[in-house]
Amino acid sequence: MIILGVLAVLIVPRGILGQTIEEGETPNIRPTVTTPLGQIEGDIGFTVNLHPYIKFEGVPYAKPPVGELRFEEPQDVEPWVGTWEAKTITQCMTYDHFTKDHLNNYLVQGDEDCLYVNIYTHSISAEANLDVLVHIHGGAFMFGKGANYGPDIIMERDIVYVNFNYRLGALGFLSTEDDVLPGNLGLRDQIKALQWIKENIHYFGGNPNSVTIHGLSAGGASVHLHYLMPQSKGLFKNGISQSGCALNPWVLVENIGEKTAKIANLVGCPAGNSKETKECLKSKPAKQIVESVKEFQPFLYNPFSPLGVVVDGQWAKNPLLSDHPYNLLKQGKVLDLPWIISYTSAEGLYPAAEFWSEDQHLIDIDTKWNDIMPFVLHYNDSVDPELRDQVSQEIRKEYLGEKPVNRETYSALVDAVGDRLFVADTETCARLQNAATTSNIYSYKFNYRGATSKSTKLANTDSSINIGVCHADDTIYVCSFKGLDTQSTESDRKMSELFKNMFESFMLSGEPNITLWKPLSKSLDEFCHLKINSPDDLEMEYLPEIGQRSFWDNLPFNENHQFAKIVVREEL
């Protein structure tokens, strides 16, 4: 603490804490705000360039969802007595994709008591009125935490940055397909967090009427879903979805009732009566429930999203999604707000980077293609079982021809995975949203491989090995990620500046500050996006389609445009 105090004296500028710092005076390094909930004490953090900011980590936005509140909608947090010390990072309990034990088994990490926001600001004056960026973390609705993507880069800008946790996996997305346990609790947590931010962010120097929501992967899909959920209206003014949107095949989960019943049986609960199932599940150890998801992942961590979002309009009294997102977009039932949607040039490195880590993984995929790929590409439950092998072979022929799966053909495998899981539906989402709204919709393709990449962690390789521009490689230039240094070269620092400026401009005006970048046309048939090759090489591309969308659209998946229209019960 002595070192921190010295640094603060040296570099905290006048007024950054919402107070005037006189020359020679030691600034308060335990900043405190007073809210209707009580006093909250924070701390000081430093950006990548050692500029200070104020941080409040671990502020509750809802009651702990434990005991009788497990599998219930998030409840308003109650005021506390005394001062809440907001200095602890938390994580919701997950079956962790990236942590293994000595037997190479994935581990359960985190806690049930996890509904907290982390707030980073340059002022604790209620009059500061700073633009607010809220990050919704990714992780396939199965793993991750808000703090994974930190403030140390974006807080170079004069904004408020917020991230938060929401319930994941079995604790956040089980459903008995009725109003007893309707599902989407993780999304309800997100809405509760956004409501809390709307009501309280001005105490932390933020403008509650200037909130931009931003997310990666499942976070990006969540951002898009908030455009489709009436409960989110008025909680944000712009959105940025990186590598994820509502129509990606892993977002909506199939057969959730069957999966919930199986998990109940695995932990020793009955599955015939929804109320009995729910009450029994409340009594079981959370770790046991969370860990049971491995029963749905036969190949490594695939499918990476066996539990997720459901169209609860089929059974819930107060649904978040009254209909399938495709139908909502076609019907124009979407918030008319500016939106950025993006993808990277090698999206399929999530999850395919892990396949690179061992030759045996590629051998297994090559020799057991029909068995493995329906899980990797998320169509095991959305294709008629009698057609599944045929569909698998059509995909293989389209991307690999007659070639085997190995390191020489690995890039083709990555293309197949990326196109299916992310890229093709990025175009569909953008086109439908563009047709349904008057607001500008912007798209970009990130094609820059810097000194580091998310793929180095996923594939367990050295950063000098370039297997492509990975899923999330753009996000790390605006949100700091532990172990990935995007500030080590001049080119990477320039890329980070480009993204910081882009975000800052879009947060303020709903328009990115890149003059070259044009929104999707309301009249032209071509799909357009900004292709980011390097900080100094940006170009507009106009294409008939991306991600071989027509090929994927013509396969017999019971999804999106081929999904039978959902009939909501008349009594709801």
Coordinates of C-alpha atoms in Angstrom, one line a residue:
M1 CA 0.0 0.0 0.0
I2 CA 2.9 2.3 0.6
I3 CA 4.1 1.9 -3.0
L4 CA 0.6 2.6 -4.3
G5 CA 0.4 5.7 -2.2
V6 CA 3.6 7.0 -3.6
L7 CA 2.5 6.4 -7.2
A8 CA -0.8 8.1 -6.6
V9 CA 0.9 11.2 -5.2
L10 CA 3.1 11.3 -8.3
I11 CA 0.6 10.9 -11.1
V12 CA -3.0 11.5 -10.0
P13 CA -4.1 14.7 -11.8
R14 CA -6.1 17.4 -10.1
G15 CA -9.7 16.5 -9.6
I16 CA -9.6 12.9 -10.9
L17 CA -11.3 11.6 -7.7
G18 CA -14.1 14.1 -7.9
Q19 CA -12.2 16.4 -5.5
T20 CA -9.4 18.9 -5.9
I21 CA -6.0 17.6 -5.0
E22 CA -3.8 20.4 -3.7
E23 CA 0.0 20.4 -4.4
G24 CA 1.8 18.2 -1.9
E25 CA -1.4 16.6 -0.6
T26 CA -1.7 12.9 -0.5
P27 CA -4.9 11.9 -2.4
N28 CA -7.5 9.6 -1.0
I29 CA -6.5 6.2 -2.3
R30 CA -9.7 4.6 -0.8
P31 CA -12.3 6.5 -2.7
T32 CA -15.8 6.2 -1.3
V33 CA -19.2 6.8 -2.8
T34 CA -22.6 7.0 -1.1
T35 CA -25.5 5.3 -2.8
P36 CA -29.1 4.5 -1.7
L37 CA -27.8 1.0 -0.9
G38 CA -25.0 2.3 1.4
Q39 CA -21.4 3.5 1.2
I40 CA -19.0 1.7 -1.1
E41 CA -15.3 1.9 -0.8
G42 CA -13.0 1.3 -3.8
D43 CA -9.4 1.6 -4.7
I44 CA -7.0 3.0 -7.4
G45 CA -5.9 1.1 -10.5
F46 CA -3.6 2.0 -13.3
T47 CA -3.9 1.8 -17.1
V48 CA -1.3 0.3 -19.4
N49 CA 0.3 3.7 -19.5
L50 CA 0.2 4.1 -15.7
H51 CA -2.6 6.6 -15.7
P52 CA -4.8 6.2 -12.6
Y53 CA -8.5 5.3 -12.4
I54 CA -10.8 4.5 -9.6
K55 CA -12.1 1.0 -9.3
F56 CA -14.9 -0.7 -7.4
E57 CA -14.7 -4.4 -7.8
G58 CA -17.4 -6.7 -6.4
V59 CA -20.4 -4.5 -5.9
P60 CA -23.6 -6.6 -5.5
Y61 CA -26.4 -5.9 -8.0
A62 CA -28.7 -8.7 -6.7
K63 CA -29.1 -10.9 -3.7
P64 CA -26.9 -14.0 -3.8
P65 CA -28.8 -16.7 -5.8
V66 CA -28.2 -19.4 -3.2
G67 CA -30.4 -21.6 -1.1
E68 CA -34.0 -20.9 -1.8
L69 CA -33.0 -18.3 -4.4
R70 CA -31.2 -20.9 -6.6
F71 CA -33.1 -21.2 -9.9
E72 CA -35.1 -18.1 -9.1
E73 CA -35.2 -14.8 -10.8
P74 CA -32.6 -12.3 -9.5
Q75 CA -33.9 -10.3 -6.5
D76 CA -33.1 -6.7 -5.6
V77 CA -30.1 -6.4 -3.3
E78 CA -31.0 -5.0 0.1
P79 CA -29.2 -1.9 1.6
W80 CA -26.3 -2.6 4.0
V81 CA -25.1 -1.0 7.2
G82 CA -21.6 0.4 7.2
T83 CA -19.2 0.5 4.2
W84 CA -19.1 -2.2 1.5
E85 CA -15.4 -2.8 0.5
A86 CA -15.5 -3.3 -3.2
K87 CA -12.1 -4.9 -3.7
T88 CA -12.9 -8.5 -4.6
I89 CA -13.2 -10.1 -8.0
T90 CA -15.8 -12.9 -8.2
Q91 CA -16.8 -15.5 -10.7
C92 CA -20.0 -17.5 -11.1
M93 CA -19.6 -21.3 -10.7
T94 CA -18.7 -22.9 -14.0
Y95 CA -17.4 -26.1 -15.5
D96 CA -14.2 -24.4 -16.6
H97 CA -13.0 -24.8 -20.2
F98 CA -9.4 -23.7 -19.5
T99 CA -8.5 -25.3 -16.1
K100 CA -7.7 -29.0 -15.7
D101 CA -6.6 -31.2 -12.9
H102 CA -3.7 -33.6 -12.9
L103 CA -5.8 -36.2 -14.6
N104 CA -6.6 -33.7 -17.5
N105 CA -10.2 -33.3 -16.4
Y106 CA -11.9 -29.9 -16.6
L107 CA -12.4 -28.3 -13.2
V108 CA -15.4 -26.5 -11.5
Q109 CA -14.4 -23.0 -10.6
G110 CA -16.2 -20.1 -8.9
D111 CA -19.1 -19.6 -6.5
E112 CA -22.8 -19.5 -6.5
D113 CA -22.7 -16.1 -4.7
C114 CA -21.5 -14.2 -7.8
L115 CA -23.9 -11.5 -8.9
Y116 CA -21.6 -8.5 -8.7
V117 CA -20.5 -5.6 -10.9
N118 CA -17.1 -4.2 -11.3
I119 CA -17.0 -0.4 -12.0
Y120 CA -14.0 1.6 -13.3
T121 CA -14.2 5.4 -13.5
H122 CA -12.3 8.6 -13.6
S123 CA -14.6 10.5 -11.3
I124 CA -16.9 9.9 -8.4
S125 CA -18.7 13.2 -9.0
A126 CA -22.4 12.7 -9.8
E127 CA -22.0 15.7 -12.2
A128 CA -19.2 14.1 -14.3
N129 CA -21.8 12.5 -16.7
L130 CA -19.2 10.3 -18.4
D131 CA -20.2 7.9 -21.2
V132 CA -20.6 4.3 -19.9
L133 CA -19.3 1.1 -21.6
V134 CA -20.8 -2.1 -20.2
H135 CA -19.0 -5.3 -21.1
I136 CA -21.0 -8.6 -21.2
H137 CA -18.5 -11.4 -21.0
G138 CA -18.4 -14.4 -23.3
G139 CA -17.9 -18.0 -22.6
A140 CA -20.7 -19.9 -24.5
F141 CA -23.1 -19.2 -21.6
M142 CA -21.1 -21.9 -19.9
F143 CA -17.9 -20.3 -18.4
G144 CA -16.0 -17.0 -17.9
K145 CA -16.4 -14.0 -15.7
G146 CA -16.8 -10.2 -16.1
A147 CA -13.3 -9.5 -15.0
N148 CA -11.7 -11.6 -17.7
Y149 CA -11.7 -8.5 -19.9
G150 CA -10.3 -5.8 -17.8
P151 CA -10.1 -1.9 -17.8
D152 CA -6.4 -1.2 -18.2
I153 CA -6.6 -0.4 -22.0
I154 CA -10.0 1.3 -22.4
M155 CA -9.6 3.4 -19.2
E156 CA -7.1 5.4 -21.2
R157 CA -10.3 7.2 -22.3
D158 CA -12.4 9.4 -20.2
I159 CA -15.3 7.0 -19.7
V160 CA -16.9 4.7 -17.1
Y161 CA -16.2 1.0 -17.8
V162 CA -18.4 -1.7 -16.2
N163 CA -18.4 -5.5 -16.3
F164 CA -20.3 -8.0 -14.4
N165 CA -21.1 -11.7 -13.8
Y166 CA -24.2 -13.6 -14.6
R167 CA -25.3 -17.2 -13.9
L168 CA -23.9 -19.7 -16.3
G169 CA -24.3 -23.3 -17.4
A170 CA -26.7 -25.4 -15.4
L171 CA -27.3 -22.8 -12.7
G172 CA -28.1 -20.1 -15.3
F173 CA -29.9 -21.9 -18.1
L174 CA -31.7 -25.1 -17.0
S175 CA -35.4 -25.2 -17.9
T176 CA -38.3 -27.6 -17.2
E177 CA -40.1 -26.0 -20.2
D178 CA -42.8 -24.6 -18.1
D179 CA -43.3 -21.6 -15.7
V180 CA -41.8 -23.5 -12.8
L181 CA -38.3 -23.1 -14.2
P182 CA -38.7 -21.3 -17.5
G183 CA -35.0 -20.8 -18.2
N184 CA -32.9 -17.8 -19.3
L185 CA -31.9 -16.9 -15.7
G186 CA -28.5 -15.8 -16.9
L187 CA -30.2 -13.3 -19.3
R188 CA -32.4 -12.1 -16.4
D189 CA -29.3 -11.5 -14.4
Q190 CA -27.9 -9.4 -17.3
I191 CA -31.1 -7.3 -17.3
K192 CA -31.0 -6.9 -13.5
A193 CA -27.3 -5.7 -13.8
L194 CA -28.3 -3.2 -16.6
Q195 CA -31.1 -1.9 -14.5
W196 CA -28.8 -1.5 -11.5
I197 CA -26.3 0.4 -13.7
K198 CA -29.1 2.6 -15.0
E199 CA -30.2 3.5 -11.5
N200 CA -26.8 3.8 -9.8
I201 CA -24.0 4.6 -12.3
H202 CA -24.3 8.4 -11.8
Y203 CA -22.9 7.9 -8.3
F204 CA -19.8 6.7 -10.0
G205 CA -19.5 9.6 -12.5
G206 CA -21.5 7.9 -15.3
N207 CA -24.3 9.1 -17.5
P208 CA -27.2 6.7 -17.1
N209 CA -28.6 7.9 -20.5
S210 CA -25.4 7.2 -22.4
V211 CA -24.8 3.4 -21.9
T212 CA -23.3 1.3 -24.6
I213 CA -23.3 -2.4 -24.2
H214 CA -20.5 -4.5 -25.6
G215 CA -19.8 -8.2 -25.7
L216 CA -17.7 -10.9 -27.2
S217 CA -19.0 -14.3 -28.4
A218 CA -21.8 -15.2 -26.0
G219 CA -21.5 -11.7 -24.8
G220 CA -21.9 -10.4 -28.3
A221 CA -25.0 -12.7 -28.8
S222 CA -26.3 -11.3 -25.5
V223 CA -25.9 -7.8 -26.7
H224 CA -28.0 -8.7 -29.8
L225 CA -30.6 -10.4 -27.7
H226 CA -31.1 -7.3 -25.6
Y227 CA -32.2 -5.6 -28.8
L228 CA -35.0 -8.2 -29.0
M229 CA -36.1 -8.4 -25.3
P230 CA -38.7 -5.7 -24.3
Q231 CA -37.3 -5.7 -20.7
S232 CA -34.1 -4.2 -22.0
K233 CA -35.7 -1.1 -23.6
G234 CA -34.3 2.1 -22.2
L235 CA -31.3 0.5 -20.6
F236 CA -28.8 1.2 -23.4
K237 CA -28.4 3.4 -26.4
N238 CA -25.8 1.6 -28.6
G239 CA -24.5 -2.0 -28.9
I240 CA -21.3 -3.6 -30.1
S241 CA -21.3 -7.4 -30.8
Q242 CA -17.9 -8.9 -31.4
S243 CA -18.1 -12.5 -32.8
G244 CA -21.5 -13.3 -31.7
C245 CA -25.2 -12.6 -32.5
A246 CA -28.6 -14.1 -31.7
L247 CA -28.8 -16.4 -34.7
N248 CA -25.5 -18.2 -34.2
P249 CA -26.3 -22.0 -34.0
W250 CA -25.0 -22.4 -30.4
V251 CA -27.1 -19.6 -28.9
L252 CA -30.5 -21.3 -28.7
V253 CA -30.4 -24.7 -27.0
E254 CA -32.4 -27.6 -28.3
N255 CA -34.2 -30.2 -26.0
I256 CA -33.6 -28.2 -22.9
G257 CA -36.3 -30.1 -21.0
E258 CA -34.7 -33.4 -21.8
K259 CA -31.3 -32.1 -20.7
T260 CA -32.7 -30.7 -17.5
A261 CA -34.3 -34.1 -16.7
K262 CA -31.0 -35.9 -17.4
I263 CA -29.1 -33.5 -15.1
A264 CA -31.7 -34.0 -12.4
N265 CA -31.4 -37.8 -12.7
L266 CA -27.6 -37.6 -12.6
V267 CA -27.6 -35.8 -9.3
G268 CA -30.3 -38.0 -7.8
C269 CA -33.5 -35.9 -8.4
P270 CA -36.8 -36.9 -9.9
A271 CA -37.7 -35.6 -13.3
G272 CA -41.4 -36.3 -13.7
N273 CA -42.8 -33.3 -11.7
S274 CA -41.3 -29.9 -12.4
K275 CA -41.8 -28.5 -8.9
E276 CA -40.3 -31.6 -7.3
T277 CA -37.4 -31.5 -9.7
K278 CA -36.7 -27.8 -8.9
E279 CA -36.9 -28.2 -5.1
C280 CA -34.7 -31.3 -5.2
L281 CA -32.1 -29.5 -7.4
K282 CA -32.1 -26.6 -4.8
S283 CA -30.9 -29.1 -2.2
K284 CA -28.0 -30.6 -4.1
P285 CA -24.4 -29.4 -4.0
A286 CA -24.0 -26.7 -6.7
K287 CA -20.7 -28.3 -7.9
Q288 CA -22.4 -31.6 -8.6
I289 CA -25.1 -29.8 -10.7
V290 CA -22.5 -27.7 -12.6
E291 CA -20.1 -30.6 -13.3
S292 CA -22.9 -32.7 -14.8
V293 CA -22.7 -30.8 -18.1
K294 CA -19.8 -33.0 -19.1
E295 CA -22.3 -35.6 -20.0
F296 CA -23.3 -33.5 -23.0
Q297 CA -19.7 -32.9 -24.3
P298 CA -18.4 -36.1 -25.9
F299 CA -15.4 -34.5 -27.7
L300 CA -13.1 -32.3 -25.6
Y301 CA -15.4 -29.4 -24.5
N302 CA -17.7 -29.8 -27.5
P303 CA -20.4 -28.8 -28.1
F304 CA -19.1 -25.8 -26.2
S305 CA -22.6 -24.5 -25.5
P306 CA -24.9 -27.5 -24.6
L307 CA -27.0 -25.3 -22.3
G308 CA -28.0 -21.8 -23.3
V309 CA -30.9 -19.5 -24.3
V310 CA -34.4 -20.7 -24.9
V311 CA -37.5 -19.2 -26.5
D312 CA -39.4 -18.9 -23.2
G313 CA -42.4 -17.4 -24.9
Q314 CA -43.6 -21.0 -25.4
W315 CA -44.2 -21.4 -21.6
A316 CA -43.3 -18.4 -19.4
K317 CA -45.8 -16.0 -18.0
N318 CA -43.3 -13.1 -18.4
P319 CA -41.0 -14.3 -21.3
L320 CA -37.9 -12.6 -22.4
L321 CA -38.2 -13.9 -26.0
S322 CA -41.8 -14.1 -27.1
D323 CA -40.7 -15.8 -30.3
H324 CA -37.7 -17.2 -32.1
P325 CA -35.1 -14.3 -32.7
Y326 CA -35.3 -14.9 -36.5
N327 CA -39.1 -14.3 -36.4
L328 CA -38.7 -11.3 -34.1
L329 CA -36.2 -9.7 -36.6
K330 CA -38.3 -10.5 -39.6
Q331 CA -41.3 -8.9 -37.8
G332 CA -39.3 -5.8 -36.9
K333 CA -39.6 -6.4 -33.2
V334 CA -36.2 -5.1 -32.4
L335 CA -34.9 -1.9 -30.7
D336 CA -34.1 0.7 -33.3
L337 CA -30.6 1.6 -32.1
P338 CA -27.1 1.8 -33.7
W339 CA -25.2 -1.5 -33.7
I340 CA -21.7 -2.7 -34.6
I341 CA -21.3 -6.4 -35.4
S342 CA -18.0 -8.0 -36.3
Y343 CA -16.0 -11.2 -36.9
T344 CA -12.4 -12.2 -37.3
S345 CA -10.8 -13.9 -40.3
A346 CA -10.2 -17.2 -38.4
E347 CA -13.2 -17.3 -36.1
G348 CA -13.0 -21.1 -36.1
L349 CA -9.9 -21.1 -34.0
Y350 CA -12.4 -21.2 -31.2
P351 CA -12.8 -24.1 -30.6
A352 CA -10.4 -25.5 -33.3
A353 CA -7.2 -24.1 -31.8
E354 CA -7.5 -26.8 -29.2
F355 CA -7.5 -29.4 -32.0
W356 CA -4.1 -28.0 -33.1
S357 CA -2.6 -28.7 -29.7
E358 CA -2.3 -32.5 -30.3
D359 CA -2.0 -34.5 -33.5
Q360 CA -4.4 -37.1 -32.1
H361 CA -7.2 -34.6 -32.0
L362 CA -6.8 -34.1 -35.8
I363 CA -6.6 -37.8 -36.3
D364 CA -9.8 -38.4 -34.4
I365 CA -11.6 -35.7 -36.4
D366 CA -10.4 -37.2 -39.6
T367 CA -11.3 -40.8 -38.8
K368 CA -14.5 -40.1 -36.8
W369 CA -15.8 -37.1 -38.8
N370 CA -19.4 -38.2 -38.8
D371 CA -19.4 -38.8 -35.0
I372 CA -17.5 -35.7 -33.9
M373 CA -18.4 -32.9 -36.2
P374 CA -22.2 -32.8 -35.3
F375 CA -21.1 -31.9 -31.8
V376 CA -18.3 -29.4 -32.8
L377 CA -20.6 -27.7 -35.3
H378 CA -23.7 -27.8 -33.1
Y379 CA -26.1 -29.7 -35.4
N380 CA -26.4 -33.0 -33.5
D381 CA -29.8 -31.9 -32.2
S382 CA -31.0 -29.8 -35.2
V383 CA -30.7 -32.3 -38.0
D384 CA -32.9 -35.4 -38.6
P385 CA -30.8 -38.3 -37.3
E386 CA -31.3 -40.1 -40.6
L387 CA -29.8 -37.2 -42.5
R388 CA -26.9 -36.5 -40.0
D389 CA -24.2 -38.5 -41.7
Q390 CA -25.2 -37.1 -45.1
V391 CA -25.0 -33.6 -43.9
S392 CA -21.6 -34.3 -42.3
Q393 CA -20.2 -35.5 -45.5
E394 CA -21.6 -32.6 -47.5
I395 CA -19.7 -30.3 -45.1
R396 CA -16.5 -32.2 -45.4
K397 CA -16.7 -32.3 -49.2
E398 CA -17.4 -28.5 -49.4
Y399 CA -14.4 -27.6 -47.2
L400 CA -11.9 -30.4 -47.6
G401 CA -12.8 -32.2 -50.8
E402 CA -11.2 -35.6 -50.7
K403 CA -8.3 -34.5 -48.4
P404 CA -7.7 -35.8 -44.9
V405 CA -7.8 -33.6 -41.8
N406 CA -4.2 -32.9 -40.8
R407 CA -1.9 -29.9 -40.2
E408 CA -1.7 -29.2 -43.9
T409 CA -5.5 -28.9 -44.3
Y410 CA -6.0 -27.4 -40.8
S411 CA -7.0 -24.0 -42.2
A412 CA -9.8 -25.5 -44.2
L413 CA -11.1 -27.1 -41.0
V414 CA -10.9 -23.7 -39.2
D415 CA -12.9 -22.1 -42.0
A416 CA -15.6 -24.7 -41.8
V417 CA -15.9 -24.3 -38.0
G418 CA -15.8 -20.5 -38.2
D419 CA -18.3 -20.2 -41.0
R420 CA -20.8 -22.5 -39.3
L421 CA -20.5 -21.2 -35.7
F422 CA -20.0 -17.5 -36.4
V423 CA -19.6 -15.9 -39.8
A424 CA -22.5 -17.0 -41.9
D425 CA -25.1 -16.0 -39.3
T426 CA -23.2 -12.7 -38.7
E427 CA -24.3 -11.7 -42.2
T428 CA -27.9 -12.9 -41.6
C429 CA -28.2 -11.0 -38.3
A430 CA -26.8 -7.8 -39.8
R431 CA -29.0 -7.9 -42.8
L432 CA -32.2 -8.6 -40.9
Q433 CA -31.4 -5.9 -38.3
N434 CA -30.6 -3.5 -41.0
A435 CA -33.9 -4.2 -42.8
A436 CA -35.9 -3.8 -39.6
T437 CA -34.5 -0.5 -38.3
T438 CA -33.7 3.0 -39.5
S439 CA -30.5 3.1 -37.3
N440 CA -27.1 2.5 -38.9
I441 CA -25.7 -1.0 -38.7
Y442 CA -21.9 -1.2 -39.0
S443 CA -19.9 -4.4 -39.7
Y444 CA -16.2 -5.1 -39.7
K445 CA -13.8 -8.0 -40.4
F446 CA -10.7 -8.1 -38.2
N447 CA -7.8 -9.4 -40.2
Y448 CA -4.8 -8.3 -38.1
R449 CA -2.5 -10.7 -36.3
G450 CA -0.4 -8.8 -33.8
A451 CA 2.4 -9.9 -31.5
T452 CA 0.0 -12.1 -29.5
S453 CA -3.3 -13.9 -30.1
K454 CA -6.0 -15.6 -28.1
S455 CA -5.1 -18.7 -30.1
T456 CA -1.8 -19.1 -28.2
K457 CA -3.8 -19.8 -25.0
L458 CA -6.3 -22.0 -26.8
A459 CA -3.8 -24.1 -28.7
N460 CA -1.1 -23.9 -25.9
T461 CA 1.5 -22.6 -28.4
D462 CA 4.1 -20.0 -28.5
S463 CA 3.0 -16.5 -29.6
S464 CA 5.4 -16.7 -32.6
I465 CA 3.3 -19.5 -34.1
N466 CA 0.7 -17.9 -36.3
I467 CA -2.3 -20.1 -37.0
G468 CA -4.6 -17.2 -37.8
V469 CA -6.5 -14.2 -36.5
C470 CA -8.5 -15.9 -33.7
H471 CA -11.9 -15.4 -32.2
A472 CA -11.5 -12.5 -29.7
D473 CA -8.3 -11.2 -31.2
D474 CA -9.9 -7.8 -31.7
T475 CA -11.4 -7.6 -28.2
I476 CA -7.9 -7.7 -26.6
Y477 CA -7.0 -4.4 -28.2
V478 CA -9.7 -2.6 -26.2
C479 CA -10.1 -4.8 -23.1
S480 CA -7.1 -6.1 -21.3
F481 CA -6.7 -9.9 -21.0
K482 CA -4.3 -11.5 -18.6
G483 CA -1.3 -13.0 -20.3
L484 CA -1.9 -11.3 -23.7
D485 CA 0.2 -8.1 -24.1
T486 CA -1.2 -6.0 -26.9
Q487 CA 1.1 -3.0 -26.1
S488 CA 4.5 -4.5 -26.8
T489 CA 4.9 -3.3 -30.4
E490 CA 4.3 0.1 -32.1
S491 CA 1.9 -1.6 -34.5
D492 CA -0.1 -3.2 -31.7
R493 CA -0.3 0.1 -29.8
K494 CA -1.6 1.8 -32.9
M495 CA -4.2 -0.9 -33.3
S496 CA -5.3 -0.4 -29.7
E497 CA -5.5 3.4 -30.3
L498 CA -7.7 2.7 -33.4
F499 CA -10.1 0.6 -31.3
K500 CA -10.2 3.0 -28.3
N501 CA -11.0 5.9 -30.6
M502 CA -13.6 3.8 -32.5
F503 CA -15.3 2.8 -29.2
E504 CA -15.2 6.3 -27.7
S505 CA -16.8 7.8 -30.8
F506 CA -19.5 5.2 -31.1
M507 CA -20.3 5.5 -27.5
L508 CA -20.8 9.2 -27.8
S509 CA -22.6 9.5 -31.1
G510 CA -23.6 6.1 -32.4
E511 CA -21.1 6.5 -35.2
P512 CA -17.5 5.2 -35.4
N513 CA -14.9 7.9 -36.1
I514 CA -13.5 6.1 -39.2
T515 CA -14.6 8.2 -42.2
L516 CA -14.0 5.3 -44.7
W517 CA -16.4 3.0 -42.8
K518 CA -19.9 2.9 -44.3
P519 CA -22.9 1.4 -42.6
L520 CA -24.9 -1.4 -44.3
S521 CA -26.9 0.0 -47.2
K522 CA -30.6 0.1 -46.9
S523 CA -30.9 -0.4 -50.7
L524 CA -27.9 -2.3 -52.1
D525 CA -27.9 -6.1 -52.1
E526 CA -24.2 -6.4 -51.4
F527 CA -23.0 -7.0 -47.9
C528 CA -20.4 -4.4 -46.9
H529 CA -17.9 -4.3 -44.0
L530 CA -14.7 -2.6 -43.0
K531 CA -11.8 -4.9 -43.4
I532 CA -9.1 -4.1 -40.8
N533 CA -5.8 -5.5 -42.1
S534 CA -3.5 -3.3 -39.9
P535 CA -3.7 0.1 -38.2
D536 CA -2.8 1.7 -41.4
D537 CA -4.6 -0.6 -43.8
L538 CA -8.4 -0.3 -43.7
E539 CA -10.6 -1.0 -46.7
M540 CA -14.3 -1.3 -47.4
E541 CA -15.4 -4.6 -49.0
Y542 CA -18.7 -5.2 -50.8
L543 CA -19.5 -8.9 -51.1
P544 CA -22.5 -11.0 -52.2
E545 CA -22.2 -13.0 -48.9
I546 CA -19.7 -14.0 -46.2
G547 CA -19.0 -17.3 -44.5
Q548 CA -20.5 -19.3 -47.4
R549 CA -23.8 -18.4 -46.1
S550 CA -25.8 -19.9 -49.0
F551 CA -24.2 -23.3 -48.5
W552 CA -25.1 -23.4 -44.8
D553 CA -28.6 -22.0 -45.4
N554 CA -29.3 -24.9 -47.8
L555 CA -28.5 -27.6 -45.3
P556 CA -31.5 -29.2 -43.5
F557 CA -30.9 -27.5 -40.1
N558 CA -34.0 -26.9 -38.1
E559 CA -32.8 -23.4 -37.3
N560 CA -33.6 -19.8 -38.1
H561 CA -35.3 -19.5 -41.5
Q562 CA -36.1 -23.2 -41.5
F563 CA -37.4 -23.2 -38.0
A564 CA -41.2 -23.9 -37.7
K565 CA -42.9 -20.8 -36.4
I566 CA -43.3 -21.1 -32.6
V567 CA -46.9 -20.9 -31.4
V568 CA -47.1 -19.2 -28.0
R569 CA -49.8 -20.5 -25.7
E570 CA -52.9 -18.4 -26.1
E571 CA -53.3 -18.0 -22.4
L572 CA -50.0 -16.3 -21.9

